[in-house]
């Protein structure tokens, strides 16, 4: 059996020395967040706070704050497997004839095994009530100038009002009172799109806030999957086994059966209130802005739930590691559309949405710019502020190698592309307008005559093979 829920995950983390328990009483108002940040900045473990002031519910933090913990939770070491499974599915031929269908059965079985499985009950249905309150949950206040307490790792479930395709997204939520919170789903996010469709129809949109679940489901809620792909199916593809779902009690939505808590309700697109400020992953407080209101109508939860949360701030914190898995897992999908791409990196210090480096196998003039334009047209990559494209001999994960390529292969006037009046991440603190700014692309590939480089290409300094082999063979004798 794989990891089925947060409690299984805790057992595995503890087994691998990746979790510490804190038994000292802690306050969910600022104290817990500061402990989590200090541990994350020093590469510390996941933390289970067992004694939270005023609550009988423990808090799990930093659970995904290292590549090792993500390997444990997602039960794999090569995260490109996730994207490769999707790519393989898109290439799968539909068999004709009985014999061919029989031959294809193993592949088809693997695909259907990833679909979610509807259940009548599950661990999250142990306690249900229409009398729900945010005050019963140890929701954190993270930074001193935050507007209040914020849910930061709630998986927000909606479905497309017309197609019924289910979505999970992680959007912060500012608590207003016992039954109301503000839903910070940015304009470019799928949840906001669902809300806009409902608003056009003059309707409220059923919404569920899921706390906990299988690590694969939590990861899937953050991952920017291709448009139209059901997030529950993506979770099944990630874990190679379909997740179990149950029906909510007060709204028409399916939710993961193995969650810790499900907060049921609706978002009213017509009820707009000021949200923020909030200390965000850019390292700045995002200013006050209008967002719609979520109204709590019911709760489902385990008898002994764990509140799973995260803190954000100036990189590098927990979200950086999740972002690295997203980067790795989506490389095969990028290569599907742009086969010249060799590797791809979104450095954590650039808060992922701000900066990306792409290496390509260059075959013709202008190819670097072609790749930039193509990636700016792909889903959430459309919000990436800066792209640097390098040749395949450059390691995109070594920033020194990338800087060397920029300074030896790029000319500022010739190889810098600026695009004005383009969509930007809502949280970008530098853009002149919210959601609108400029983009920059740097072509740091070796230029050719066709691209206007009329000089002789200088020869790189490299050791000759004879000397390399000689030193290799004598290395142990040097005493170094």
mmCIF file of C-alpha atoms in Angstrom, residues 172-408:
data_model
loop_
_atom_site.group_PDB
_atom_site.id
_atom_site.type_symbol
_atom_site.label_atom_id
_atom_site.label_comp_id
_atom_site.label_asym_id
_atom_site.label_seq_id
_atom_site.Cartn_x
_atom_site.Cartn_y
_atom_site.Cartn_z
ATOM 1 C CA UNK A 172 -4.799 31.972 0.089
ATOM 2 C CA UNK A 173 -7.890 32.825 2.128
ATOM 3 C CA UNK A 174 -8.156 35.638 4.641
ATOM 4 C CA UNK A 175 -10.465 34.844 7.545
ATOM 5 C CA UNK A 176 -13.077 37.554 8.107
ATOM 6 C CA UNK A 177 -15.213 35.965 10.821
ATOM 7 C CA UNK A 178 -16.508 32.546 11.876
ATOM 8 C CA UNK A 179 -18.138 31.767 8.543
ATOM 9 C CA UNK A 180 -16.619 34.144 5.989
ATOM 10 C CA UNK A 181 -13.246 34.353 4.260
ATOM 11 C CA UNK A 182 -11.865 36.180 1.231
ATOM 12 C CA UNK A 183 -10.854 34.051 -1.745
ATOM 13 C CA UNK A 184 -7.617 35.321 -3.308
ATOM 14 C CA UNK A 185 -7.881 33.539 -6.641
ATOM 15 C CA UNK A 186 -5.921 35.661 -9.068
ATOM 16 C CA UNK A 187 -7.392 36.642 -12.421
ATOM 17 C CA UNK A 188 -5.327 34.094 -14.391
ATOM 18 C CA UNK A 189 -6.195 31.104 -12.192
ATOM 19 C CA UNK A 190 -8.739 28.446 -13.088
ATOM 20 C CA UNK A 191 -10.840 28.949 -9.952
ATOM 21 C CA UNK A 192 -11.259 32.623 -10.846
ATOM 22 C CA UNK A 193 -12.318 31.603 -14.378
ATOM 23 C CA UNK A 194 -14.992 29.292 -12.937
ATOM 24 C CA UNK A 195 -16.140 32.147 -10.701
ATOM 25 C CA UNK A 196 -16.361 34.552 -13.654
ATOM 26 C CA UNK A 197 -18.579 32.121 -15.568
ATOM 27 C CA UNK A 198 -20.867 31.837 -12.534
ATOM 28 C CA UNK A 199 -20.919 35.610 -12.172
ATOM 29 C CA UNK A 200 -22.051 35.969 -15.797
ATOM 30 C CA UNK A 201 -24.903 33.599 -14.986
ATOM 31 C CA UNK A 202 -25.756 35.554 -11.842
ATOM 32 C CA UNK A 203 -24.897 32.548 -9.668
ATOM 33 C CA UNK A 204 -22.708 31.704 -6.695
ATOM 34 C CA UNK A 205 -20.137 28.965 -7.231
ATOM 35 C CA UNK A 206 -20.028 25.903 -4.925
ATOM 36 C CA UNK A 207 -16.553 25.694 -3.387
ATOM 37 C CA UNK A 208 -14.840 23.327 -0.966
ATOM 38 C CA UNK A 209 -11.619 23.962 0.959
ATOM 39 C CA UNK A 210 -9.712 20.714 1.510
ATOM 40 C CA UNK A 211 -7.096 20.415 4.237
ATOM 41 C CA UNK A 212 -4.701 17.478 3.874
ATOM 42 C CA UNK A 213 -5.090 14.343 1.762
ATOM 43 C CA UNK A 214 -2.644 12.214 -0.174
ATOM 44 C CA UNK A 215 0.584 14.112 -0.909
ATOM 45 C CA UNK A 216 -0.062 13.495 -4.625
ATOM 46 C CA UNK A 217 -3.407 15.311 -4.358
ATOM 47 C CA UNK A 218 -1.815 18.250 -2.550
ATOM 48 C CA UNK A 219 0.888 18.446 -5.233
ATOM 49 C CA UNK A 220 -1.713 18.184 -8.009
ATOM 50 C CA UNK A 221 -3.682 21.105 -6.622
ATOM 51 C CA UNK A 222 -0.606 23.340 -6.980
ATOM 52 C CA UNK A 223 0.556 22.012 -10.366
ATOM 53 C CA UNK A 224 -0.507 24.073 -13.443
ATOM 54 C CA UNK A 225 -1.953 21.163 -15.422
ATOM 55 C CA UNK A 226 -3.038 21.501 -19.068
ATOM 56 C CA UNK A 227 -6.428 23.132 -19.573
ATOM 57 C CA UNK A 228 -9.303 20.663 -19.458
ATOM 58 C CA UNK A 229 -7.424 17.971 -17.499
ATOM 59 C CA UNK A 230 -9.370 16.983 -14.375
ATOM 60 C CA UNK A 231 -7.131 17.610 -11.346
ATOM 61 C CA UNK A 232 -8.402 14.443 -9.635
ATOM 62 C CA UNK A 233 -7.291 12.437 -12.650
ATOM 63 C CA UNK A 234 -3.921 14.217 -12.563
ATOM 64 C CA UNK A 235 -3.548 13.197 -8.908
ATOM 65 C CA UNK A 236 -4.178 9.591 -9.944
ATOM 66 C CA UNK A 237 -1.646 9.852 -12.765
ATOM 67 C CA UNK A 238 0.890 11.229 -10.263
ATOM 68 C CA UNK A 239 0.418 8.377 -7.773
ATOM 69 C CA UNK A 240 -0.355 5.683 -10.391
ATOM 70 C CA UNK A 241 -3.603 4.910 -8.591
ATOM 71 C CA UNK A 242 -6.900 6.769 -8.623
ATOM 72 C CA UNK A 243 -7.806 8.778 -5.543
ATOM 73 C CA UNK A 244 -11.007 8.041 -3.622
ATOM 74 C CA UNK A 245 -13.666 10.739 -3.522
ATOM 75 C CA UNK A 246 -16.844 11.410 -1.526
ATOM 76 C CA UNK A 247 -19.742 13.818 -1.984
ATOM 77 C CA UNK A 248 -19.970 16.966 0.108
ATOM 78 C CA UNK A 249 -23.017 17.253 2.358
ATOM 79 C CA UNK A 250 -24.136 20.839 1.721
ATOM 80 C CA UNK A 251 -22.884 21.476 -1.844
ATOM 81 C CA UNK A 252 -22.639 19.505 -5.081
ATOM 82 C CA UNK A 253 -18.909 18.754 -5.195
ATOM 83 C CA UNK A 254 -16.675 15.692 -4.933
ATOM 84 C CA UNK A 255 -13.729 15.882 -2.552
ATOM 85 C CA UNK A 256 -10.867 13.522 -1.611
ATOM 86 C CA UNK A 257 -12.110 10.912 0.857
ATOM 87 C CA UNK A 258 -8.758 10.780 2.662
ATOM 88 C CA UNK A 259 -8.617 14.493 3.519
ATOM 89 C CA UNK A 260 -8.302 15.708 7.108
ATOM 90 C CA UNK A 261 -10.919 18.465 6.859
ATOM 91 C CA UNK A 262 -13.303 19.707 4.162
ATOM 92 C CA UNK A 263 -14.848 23.170 4.546
ATOM 93 C CA UNK A 264 -17.945 23.414 2.360
ATOM 94 C CA UNK A 265 -19.523 26.573 1.046
ATOM 95 C CA UNK A 266 -19.782 28.903 -1.893
ATOM 96 C CA UNK A 267 -18.072 31.952 -3.340
ATOM 97 C CA UNK A 268 -20.335 34.867 -4.159
ATOM 98 C CA UNK A 269 -18.750 36.817 -7.053
ATOM 99 C CA UNK A 270 -21.018 39.735 -6.208
ATOM 100 C CA UNK A 271 -19.811 39.985 -2.584
ATOM 101 C CA UNK A 272 -16.466 41.767 -3.026
ATOM 102 C CA UNK A 273 -14.400 42.950 -0.076
ATOM 103 C CA UNK A 274 -10.887 44.288 0.520
ATOM 104 C CA UNK A 275 -8.309 41.516 1.048
ATOM 105 C CA UNK A 276 -4.767 41.893 2.409
ATOM 106 C CA UNK A 277 -2.093 42.920 3.069
ATOM 107 C CA UNK A 278 -0.317 39.552 3.169
ATOM 108 C CA UNK A 279 3.391 38.697 3.377
ATOM 109 C CA UNK A 280 3.824 36.695 0.176
ATOM 110 C CA UNK A 281 6.375 34.480 -1.592
ATOM 111 C CA UNK A 282 7.908 37.443 -3.402
ATOM 112 C CA UNK A 283 9.274 38.619 -0.061
ATOM 113 C CA UNK A 284 6.928 41.623 -0.024
ATOM 114 C CA UNK A 285 3.495 42.320 1.421
ATOM 115 C CA UNK A 286 0.916 42.293 -1.343
ATOM 116 C CA UNK A 287 -1.303 45.375 -0.996
ATOM 117 C CA UNK A 288 -5.008 45.537 -0.253
ATOM 118 C CA UNK A 289 -7.114 44.494 -3.262
ATOM 119 C CA UNK A 290 -10.759 43.499 -3.812
ATOM 120 C CA UNK A 291 -11.600 39.771 -3.851
ATOM 121 C CA UNK A 292 -14.812 37.723 -3.568
ATOM 122 C CA UNK A 293 -16.174 36.235 -0.349
ATOM 123 C CA UNK A 294 -16.405 32.566 0.608
ATOM 124 C CA UNK A 295 -19.274 31.613 2.917
ATOM 125 C CA UNK A 296 -18.923 28.472 5.045
ATOM 126 C CA UNK A 297 -21.999 26.204 5.004
ATOM 127 C CA UNK A 298 -20.736 22.939 6.479
ATOM 128 C CA UNK A 299 -17.793 20.836 7.515
ATOM 129 C CA UNK A 300 -16.643 17.247 7.121
ATOM 130 C CA UNK A 301 -13.651 16.068 9.101
ATOM 131 C CA UNK A 302 -11.905 13.186 10.768
ATOM 132 C CA UNK A 303 -12.336 12.590 14.485
ATOM 133 C CA UNK A 304 -8.698 13.577 15.039
ATOM 134 C CA UNK A 305 -7.737 15.862 12.135
ATOM 135 C CA UNK A 306 -4.354 17.483 11.563
ATOM 136 C CA UNK A 307 -4.220 21.015 10.215
ATOM 137 C CA UNK A 308 -1.727 21.128 7.329
ATOM 138 C CA UNK A 309 -0.285 24.537 6.533
ATOM 139 C CA UNK A 310 2.643 26.368 4.964
ATOM 140 C CA UNK A 311 4.367 29.734 5.293
ATOM 141 C CA UNK A 312 5.612 31.922 2.484
ATOM 142 C CA UNK A 313 8.051 34.817 2.334
ATOM 143 C CA UNK A 314 11.350 35.745 0.718
ATOM 144 C CA UNK A 315 12.755 32.597 -0.949
ATOM 145 C CA UNK A 316 13.818 29.932 -0.258
ATOM 146 C CA UNK A 317 10.938 28.397 1.703
ATOM 147 C CA UNK A 318 8.744 25.315 1.322
ATOM 148 C CA UNK A 319 7.016 26.442 -1.876
ATOM 149 C CA UNK A 320 10.401 26.470 -3.643
ATOM 150 C CA UNK A 321 10.728 22.703 -3.371
ATOM 151 C CA UNK A 322 7.197 22.096 -4.628
ATOM 152 C CA UNK A 323 7.982 24.435 -7.513
ATOM 153 C CA UNK A 324 11.091 22.414 -8.357
ATOM 154 C CA UNK A 325 8.981 19.236 -8.633
ATOM 155 C CA UNK A 326 6.539 21.081 -10.907
ATOM 156 C CA UNK A 327 9.481 22.197 -13.027
ATOM 157 C CA UNK A 328 10.800 18.631 -13.375
ATOM 158 C CA UNK A 329 7.410 17.007 -13.913
ATOM 159 C CA UNK A 330 6.388 19.394 -16.694
ATOM 160 C CA UNK A 331 9.613 19.159 -18.683
ATOM 161 C CA UNK A 332 8.281 16.243 -20.829
ATOM 162 C CA UNK A 333 5.142 18.269 -21.624
ATOM 163 C CA UNK A 334 7.213 21.280 -22.685
ATOM 164 C CA UNK A 335 9.275 18.961 -24.889
ATOM 165 C CA UNK A 336 6.090 17.625 -26.503
ATOM 166 C CA UNK A 337 5.400 21.079 -27.939
ATOM 167 C CA UNK A 338 9.003 22.225 -28.250
ATOM 168 C CA UNK A 339 11.162 19.179 -29.005
ATOM 169 C CA UNK A 340 14.336 21.271 -29.250
ATOM 170 C CA UNK A 341 14.154 21.931 -25.481
ATOM 171 C CA UNK A 342 16.838 19.963 -23.617
ATOM 172 C CA UNK A 343 16.249 21.192 -20.062
ATOM 173 C CA UNK A 344 14.327 23.784 -18.118
ATOM 174 C CA UNK A 345 14.846 25.532 -14.771
ATOM 175 C CA UNK A 346 12.896 28.064 -12.724
ATOM 176 C CA UNK A 347 15.290 29.153 -9.946
ATOM 177 C CA UNK A 348 13.645 29.436 -6.548
ATOM 178 C CA UNK A 349 15.144 32.873 -5.887
ATOM 179 C CA UNK A 350 13.068 34.160 -8.810
ATOM 180 C CA UNK A 351 9.913 32.916 -6.997
ATOM 181 C CA UNK A 352 9.483 30.629 -10.019
ATOM 182 C CA UNK A 353 7.024 32.847 -11.889
ATOM 183 C CA UNK A 354 9.661 35.554 -12.285
ATOM 184 C CA UNK A 355 12.534 33.849 -14.096
ATOM 185 C CA UNK A 356 13.178 30.746 -16.204
ATOM 186 C CA UNK A 357 16.180 29.295 -18.040
ATOM 187 C CA UNK A 358 15.788 27.000 -21.048
ATOM 188 C CA UNK A 359 18.483 25.068 -22.883
ATOM 189 C CA UNK A 360 17.883 24.053 -26.497
ATOM 190 C CA UNK A 361 19.509 22.025 -29.254
ATOM 191 C CA UNK A 362 19.802 24.886 -31.704
ATOM 192 C CA UNK A 363 19.455 24.090 -35.410
ATOM 193 C CA UNK A 364 18.493 27.349 -37.130
ATOM 194 C CA UNK A 365 18.694 31.148 -36.661
ATOM 195 C CA UNK A 366 16.099 32.740 -34.395
ATOM 196 C CA UNK A 367 15.239 29.447 -32.730
ATOM 197 C CA UNK A 368 15.797 30.816 -29.222
ATOM 198 C CA UNK A 369 13.223 33.533 -29.816
ATOM 199 C CA UNK A 370 10.813 30.973 -31.265
ATOM 200 C CA UNK A 371 11.061 28.973 -28.023
ATOM 201 C CA UNK A 372 10.515 32.085 -25.878
ATOM 202 C CA UNK A 373 7.378 33.033 -27.790
ATOM 203 C CA UNK A 374 6.067 29.476 -27.632
ATOM 204 C CA UNK A 375 6.557 29.190 -23.872
ATOM 205 C CA UNK A 376 4.944 32.579 -23.278
ATOM 206 C CA UNK A 377 1.895 31.054 -24.938
ATOM 207 C CA UNK A 378 1.745 27.995 -22.664
ATOM 208 C CA UNK A 379 -0.634 28.185 -19.695
ATOM 209 C CA UNK A 380 0.895 29.642 -16.532
ATOM 210 C CA UNK A 381 4.229 30.167 -18.309
ATOM 211 C CA UNK A 382 2.484 33.119 -19.962
ATOM 212 C CA UNK A 383 3.048 34.968 -16.668
ATOM 213 C CA UNK A 384 6.800 34.321 -16.502
ATOM 214 C CA UNK A 385 8.589 37.657 -16.537
ATOM 215 C CA UNK A 386 12.042 36.715 -17.842
ATOM 216 C CA UNK A 387 13.329 33.908 -20.063
ATOM 217 C CA UNK A 388 16.967 33.112 -20.752
ATOM 218 C CA UNK A 389 17.638 30.634 -23.563
ATOM 219 C CA UNK A 390 21.020 28.886 -23.696
ATOM 220 C CA UNK A 391 22.677 26.151 -25.754
ATOM 221 C CA UNK A 392 22.550 22.490 -24.776
ATOM 222 C CA UNK A 393 26.112 22.553 -23.414
ATOM 223 C CA UNK A 394 25.015 24.898 -20.603
ATOM 224 C CA UNK A 395 23.716 23.473 -17.319
ATOM 225 C CA UNK A 396 20.492 25.387 -16.625
ATOM 226 C CA UNK A 397 20.683 24.406 -12.934
ATOM 227 C CA UNK A 398 24.131 26.003 -12.490
ATOM 228 C CA UNK A 399 23.571 29.752 -12.311
ATOM 229 C CA UNK A 400 27.300 30.410 -12.788
ATOM 230 C CA UNK A 401 27.246 28.468 -16.067
ATOM 231 C CA UNK A 402 24.176 30.462 -17.147
ATOM 232 C CA UNK A 403 25.806 33.806 -16.268
ATOM 233 C CA UNK A 404 28.866 32.740 -18.265
ATOM 234 C CA UNK A 405 26.644 31.997 -21.273
ATOM 235 C CA UNK A 406 24.832 35.339 -20.988
ATOM 236 C CA UNK A 407 28.072 37.317 -20.768
ATOM 237 C CA UNK A 408 29.918 35.452 -23.558
#
